[in-house]
Short mmCIF file of C-alpha atoms in Angstrom, two decimals:
data_model
loop_
_atom_site.label_atom_id
_atom_site.label_comp_id
_atom_site.label_asym_id
_atom_site.label_seq_id
_atom_site.Cartn_x
_atom_site.Cartn_y
_atom_site.Cartn_z
CA MET A 1 -144.15 -153.48 -35.65
CA ARG A 2 -140.02 -152.86 -36.91
CA VAL A 3 -140.71 -149.32 -37.68
CA THR A 4 -140.79 -148.26 -34.20
CA GLY A 5 -137.28 -149.40 -33.72
CA VAL A 6 -135.93 -147.71 -36.52
CA HIS A 7 -137.03 -144.33 -35.48
CA GLY A 8 -135.40 -144.97 -32.22
CA GLU A 9 -132.25 -145.97 -33.43
CA ALA A 10 -132.30 -142.92 -35.68
CA GLY A 11 -132.99 -141.00 -32.69
CA ARG A 12 -130.29 -142.44 -30.62
CA THR A 13 -127.58 -141.66 -33.97
CA SER A 14 -128.88 -138.07 -33.81
CA ALA A 15 -128.23 -137.10 -30.27
CA GLY A 16 -125.13 -138.88 -30.11
CA SER A 17 -123.98 -136.77 -33.16
CA VAL A 18 -124.63 -133.65 -30.97
CA VAL A 19 -122.97 -134.74 -28.12
CA SER A 20 -120.00 -135.65 -30.17
CA ALA A 21 -119.98 -131.96 -31.75
CA ALA A 22 -120.11 -130.74 -28.11
CA ALA A 23 -117.37 -132.65 -26.67
CA LEU A 24 -115.38 -131.92 -29.90
CA ALA A 25 -116.17 -128.13 -29.46
CA LEU A 26 -114.95 -128.43 -25.73
CA THR A 27 -111.82 -130.01 -26.52
CA SER A 28 -110.85 -127.05 -28.87
CA LEU A 29 -111.72 -124.48 -26.35
CA LEU A 30 -109.38 -126.56 -23.81
CA VAL A 31 -106.35 -126.65 -26.50
CA ALA A 32 -106.49 -123.55 -27.52
CA ALA A 33 -106.51 -122.32 -23.99
CA CYS A 34 -103.67 -124.16 -23.26
CA ALA A 35 -101.54 -123.15 -26.22
CA SER A 36 -102.32 -119.41 -25.17
CA PRO A 37 -98.84 -118.11 -23.23
CA PRO A 38 -99.20 -117.52 -19.54
CA PRO A 39 -99.25 -113.56 -18.60
CA ASP A 40 -95.53 -112.23 -18.16
CA THR A 41 -94.97 -111.81 -14.25
CA SER A 42 -91.04 -111.03 -14.68
CA LEU A 43 -91.57 -107.39 -14.77
CA ASP A 44 -91.76 -105.74 -11.56
CA ALA A 45 -95.15 -104.22 -10.74
CA SER A 46 -93.21 -100.87 -9.10
CA SER A 47 -91.53 -99.85 -12.62
CA PRO A 48 -92.63 -97.06 -14.03
CA PRO A 49 -94.25 -97.70 -17.42
CA ALA A 50 -91.86 -96.77 -20.63
CA THR A 51 -92.64 -93.29 -22.06
CA THR A 52 -91.83 -91.82 -25.53
CA ALA A 53 -91.87 -88.62 -24.45
CA GLN A 54 -88.84 -86.43 -24.85
CA THR A 55 -87.14 -85.24 -21.85
CA GLU A 56 -87.20 -81.55 -21.44
CA GLN A 57 -83.50 -80.32 -21.37
CA THR A 58 -82.47 -77.76 -18.68
CA PRO A 59 -81.06 -74.43 -20.19
CA THR A 60 -77.28 -74.15 -19.84
CA ALA A 61 -76.32 -70.95 -18.03
CA LEU A 62 -73.91 -68.73 -20.15
CA PRO A 63 -70.72 -67.75 -18.41
CA THR A 64 -70.08 -64.30 -16.86
CA GLU A 65 -67.74 -61.83 -17.35
CA PRO A 66 -65.37 -61.36 -14.39
CA PRO A 67 -65.47 -57.88 -12.84
CA LEU A 68 -62.98 -55.43 -14.20
CA VAL A 69 -60.18 -54.56 -11.68
CA LEU A 70 -58.35 -51.17 -11.74
CA PRO A 71 -54.76 -51.05 -10.34
CA PRO A 72 -54.43 -48.29 -7.46
CA SER A 73 -53.53 -44.94 -8.45
CA ARG A 74 -50.90 -42.75 -6.92
CA SER A 75 -53.26 -40.69 -5.31
CA ALA A 76 -55.56 -43.18 -4.02
CA GLY A 77 -54.80 -44.28 -0.28
CA ALA A 78 -54.49 -48.19 0.32
CA SER A 79 -56.81 -47.67 3.33
CA THR A 80 -59.36 -45.52 4.69
CA GLY A 81 -57.53 -45.62 8.56
CA PRO A 82 -55.25 -43.30 9.88
CA VAL A 83 -51.98 -42.61 7.72
CA ASP A 84 -49.01 -44.23 8.78
CA PRO A 85 -46.69 -41.08 9.22
CA ALA A 86 -43.30 -43.53 8.24
CA ALA A 87 -45.14 -44.70 5.10
CA PRO A 88 -43.66 -43.79 1.77
CA LEU A 89 -45.87 -41.04 -0.26
CA PHE A 90 -46.09 -43.19 -2.91
CA PRO A 91 -45.70 -47.00 -4.02
CA ASP A 92 -42.63 -46.86 -6.33
CA GLY A 93 -39.50 -47.94 -4.32
CA PRO A 94 -36.20 -45.62 -3.84
CA CYS A 95 -34.11 -45.13 -7.00
CA GLN A 96 -31.53 -47.45 -7.40
CA PRO A 97 -27.94 -47.21 -9.13
CA SER A 98 -29.24 -49.79 -11.71
CA GLN A 99 -32.08 -47.48 -13.06
CA LEU A 100 -29.93 -44.24 -13.32
CA ASP A 101 -27.64 -42.58 -15.34
CA VAL A 102 -25.83 -40.10 -13.36
CA SER A 103 -23.86 -36.89 -14.85
CA ALA A 104 -21.89 -34.00 -13.42
CA SER A 105 -21.57 -30.50 -14.74
CA PRO A 106 -17.95 -28.60 -14.53
CA VAL A 107 -17.14 -27.00 -11.23
CA ASP A 108 -18.22 -23.36 -11.18
CA PRO A 109 -15.84 -21.18 -9.18
CA ALA A 110 -16.48 -17.89 -7.81
CA LEU A 111 -14.71 -16.13 -4.84
CA GLY A 112 -13.20 -19.32 -3.86
CA TYR A 113 -16.78 -21.02 -3.63
CA ARG A 114 -17.64 -23.59 -5.72
CA GLN A 115 -20.62 -25.25 -6.97
CA MET A 116 -21.69 -28.42 -9.08
CA ARG A 117 -24.78 -29.94 -10.55
CA VAL A 118 -25.44 -33.46 -10.50
CA ARG A 119 -28.42 -34.73 -12.46
CA VAL A 120 -29.74 -38.26 -12.69
CA THR A 121 -31.96 -39.54 -15.58
CA ASN A 122 -34.27 -42.68 -14.86
CA SER A 123 -32.83 -45.06 -17.95
CA SER A 124 -34.95 -48.19 -16.68
CA ARG A 125 -38.46 -48.71 -17.20
CA VAL A 126 -39.63 -48.90 -13.81
CA PRO A 127 -40.77 -45.95 -11.97
CA CYS A 128 -38.65 -44.88 -8.76
CA VAL A 129 -38.82 -42.22 -5.79
CA LEU A 130 -36.02 -39.58 -4.71
CA THR A 131 -36.40 -38.58 -1.19
CA GLY A 132 -34.81 -36.51 1.27
CA TYR A 133 -31.25 -35.39 0.93
CA ALA A 134 -28.40 -37.18 -0.80
CA VAL A 135 -25.37 -38.14 0.74
CA VAL A 136 -21.77 -37.42 -0.97
CA SER A 137 -18.66 -39.07 -0.43
CA ALA A 138 -15.32 -38.23 -1.46
CA ARG A 139 -12.01 -39.96 -2.14
CA GLY A 140 -8.23 -39.12 -2.81
CA PRO A 141 -6.39 -40.42 -5.59
CA SER A 142 -4.91 -43.12 -3.09
CA GLY A 143 -8.61 -44.36 -2.39
CA THR A 144 -8.40 -42.53 0.90
CA VAL A 145 -11.87 -41.92 2.00
CA PHE A 146 -12.48 -37.86 3.08
CA ALA A 147 -14.54 -37.44 6.54
CA ASN A 148 -16.44 -34.41 4.83
CA PRO A 149 -18.76 -32.43 7.23
CA ARG A 150 -22.19 -32.19 5.68
CA GLY A 151 -24.58 -28.95 5.36
CA ARG A 152 -26.86 -27.16 3.27
CA LEU A 153 -26.71 -25.07 0.87
CA HIS A 154 -28.39 -21.65 1.77
CA ASP A 155 -30.46 -20.72 -1.31
CA ALA A 156 -33.82 -21.21 -0.49
CA GLU A 157 -34.78 -22.35 -3.58
CA THR A 158 -32.64 -25.80 -3.54
CA SER A 159 -32.06 -26.16 0.19
CA SER A 160 -35.61 -27.46 1.29
CA ALA A 161 -35.96 -31.39 0.47
CA GLN A 162 -38.83 -32.35 -1.75
CA THR A 163 -40.07 -35.81 -2.75
CA VAL A 164 -39.38 -36.36 -6.58
CA PRO A 165 -40.94 -39.27 -8.46
CA LEU A 166 -39.23 -40.36 -11.93
CA ASP A 167 -40.62 -42.07 -14.45
CA PRO A 168 -38.78 -43.75 -17.11
CA GLY A 169 -36.93 -41.04 -18.86
CA ASP A 170 -37.42 -38.34 -16.14
CA VAL A 171 -34.72 -36.44 -15.25
CA ALA A 172 -34.16 -34.43 -11.71
CA HIS A 173 -30.95 -32.80 -10.38
CA LEU A 174 -29.24 -31.12 -7.24
CA ASP A 175 -26.36 -28.58 -6.82
CA LEU A 176 -23.37 -29.54 -4.37
CA GLY A 177 -21.20 -26.62 -2.81
CA TRP A 178 -18.28 -26.29 -1.05
CA ARG A 179 -14.98 -23.83 -0.27
CA GLY A 180 -11.76 -24.41 -1.65
CA ASP A 181 -9.68 -22.55 1.22
CA LEU A 182 -8.46 -25.98 2.25
CA ALA A 183 -7.05 -27.27 -1.04
CA ALA A 184 -3.34 -26.13 -0.43
CA ALA A 185 -0.22 -27.21 -2.19
CA GLY A 186 0.20 -31.00 -1.56
CA VAL A 187 -3.36 -31.68 -0.24
CA GLU A 188 -5.04 -34.61 -1.66
CA GLN A 189 -7.85 -33.35 -3.62
CA THR A 190 -10.77 -35.61 -4.53
CA ALA A 191 -10.38 -37.85 -7.51
CA SER A 192 -13.44 -39.80 -7.30
CA MET A 193 -16.97 -39.30 -5.71
CA THR A 194 -19.93 -41.05 -5.16
CA ILE A 195 -23.46 -40.21 -3.76
CA VAL A 196 -26.39 -42.02 -2.45
CA VAL A 197 -29.18 -40.35 -4.11
CA SER A 198 -31.96 -41.11 -1.85
CA ASP A 199 -33.14 -42.94 1.31
CA GLY A 200 -32.85 -46.76 1.08
CA SER A 201 -30.74 -46.25 -1.91
CA SER A 202 -27.10 -47.63 -2.42
CA PRO A 203 -24.35 -45.66 -3.53
CA VAL A 204 -23.73 -44.44 -7.38
CA ALA A 205 -20.46 -43.35 -9.10
CA VAL A 206 -20.63 -39.42 -9.93
CA PRO A 207 -18.55 -39.21 -12.92
CA LEU A 208 -16.09 -36.24 -12.90
CA ASP A 209 -14.77 -33.82 -15.74
CA PRO A 210 -11.01 -34.28 -15.35
CA SER A 211 -10.38 -31.16 -16.82
CA SER A 212 -12.47 -29.64 -14.00
CA PRO A 213 -10.64 -30.48 -10.90
CA VAL A 214 -12.92 -30.95 -7.31
CA ASP A 215 -10.75 -29.38 -5.07
CA ILE A 216 -12.76 -31.03 -2.22
CA VAL A 217 -10.10 -32.35 0.40
CA ASP A 218 -10.59 -34.02 3.60
CA GLY A 219 -12.27 -31.76 6.23
CA THR A 220 -14.23 -29.88 3.43
CA GLU A 221 -17.80 -29.11 4.27
CA ILE A 222 -19.90 -30.40 1.22
CA ARG A 223 -23.24 -28.45 1.10
CA VAL A 224 -26.17 -30.47 -0.43
CA GLY A 225 -29.26 -28.91 -1.97
CA GLY A 226 -32.70 -30.52 -2.52
CA TRP A 227 -33.83 -32.64 -5.52
CA ARG A 228 -35.37 -30.61 -8.12
CA PRO A 229 -37.25 -31.95 -11.15
CA GLY A 230 -35.92 -31.08 -14.58
CA ALA A 231 -32.22 -30.75 -15.82
CA ASP A 232 -31.94 -27.39 -14.84
#
């Protein structure tokens, strides 16, 4: 009978359709697999993963104020070691002519003994110091330098030397004394005078009053008193 053959042909057709569908599905999977991009291997495995966390900032240290350094005072020693006896008592230098205004009083004669007061004023902006005894030099009208022995005033108040600091505007004074018995007629008398006010200083001119002659001559002993603070 032909019926059996028909059924058998129909069965083979259905089976072939199932196989074709399965093959098509497998082909689709393979195509999809081939179309997928391969994994990216260009990144270094040791590289740390990126993070979006914000990095914590280290706080900036504020500047500190420098220590306050005070200048040394006059009474403070420079070191705690032994004091050098040759070191100056004050840090200020000896007074120089450029710092001083010098003036002289008229000569005060008394029984052959003469006396004159010399004053100095610190007219600069820098402190200075008067130490020791002043050194006086006298010259005649022709420029002759007199050789005058130096002595000390006998007045106990003015004979001892002192260290006198002079701040700007301060005044100090000393007294000069001599005898006029050598000032005979025709002998050159003092026409100009200079004074070295302190150890380490330079000579400075002493303005003399022309109306009050200074009868110091060559050989006259000039007695010098110590420096004292103030004008009188």
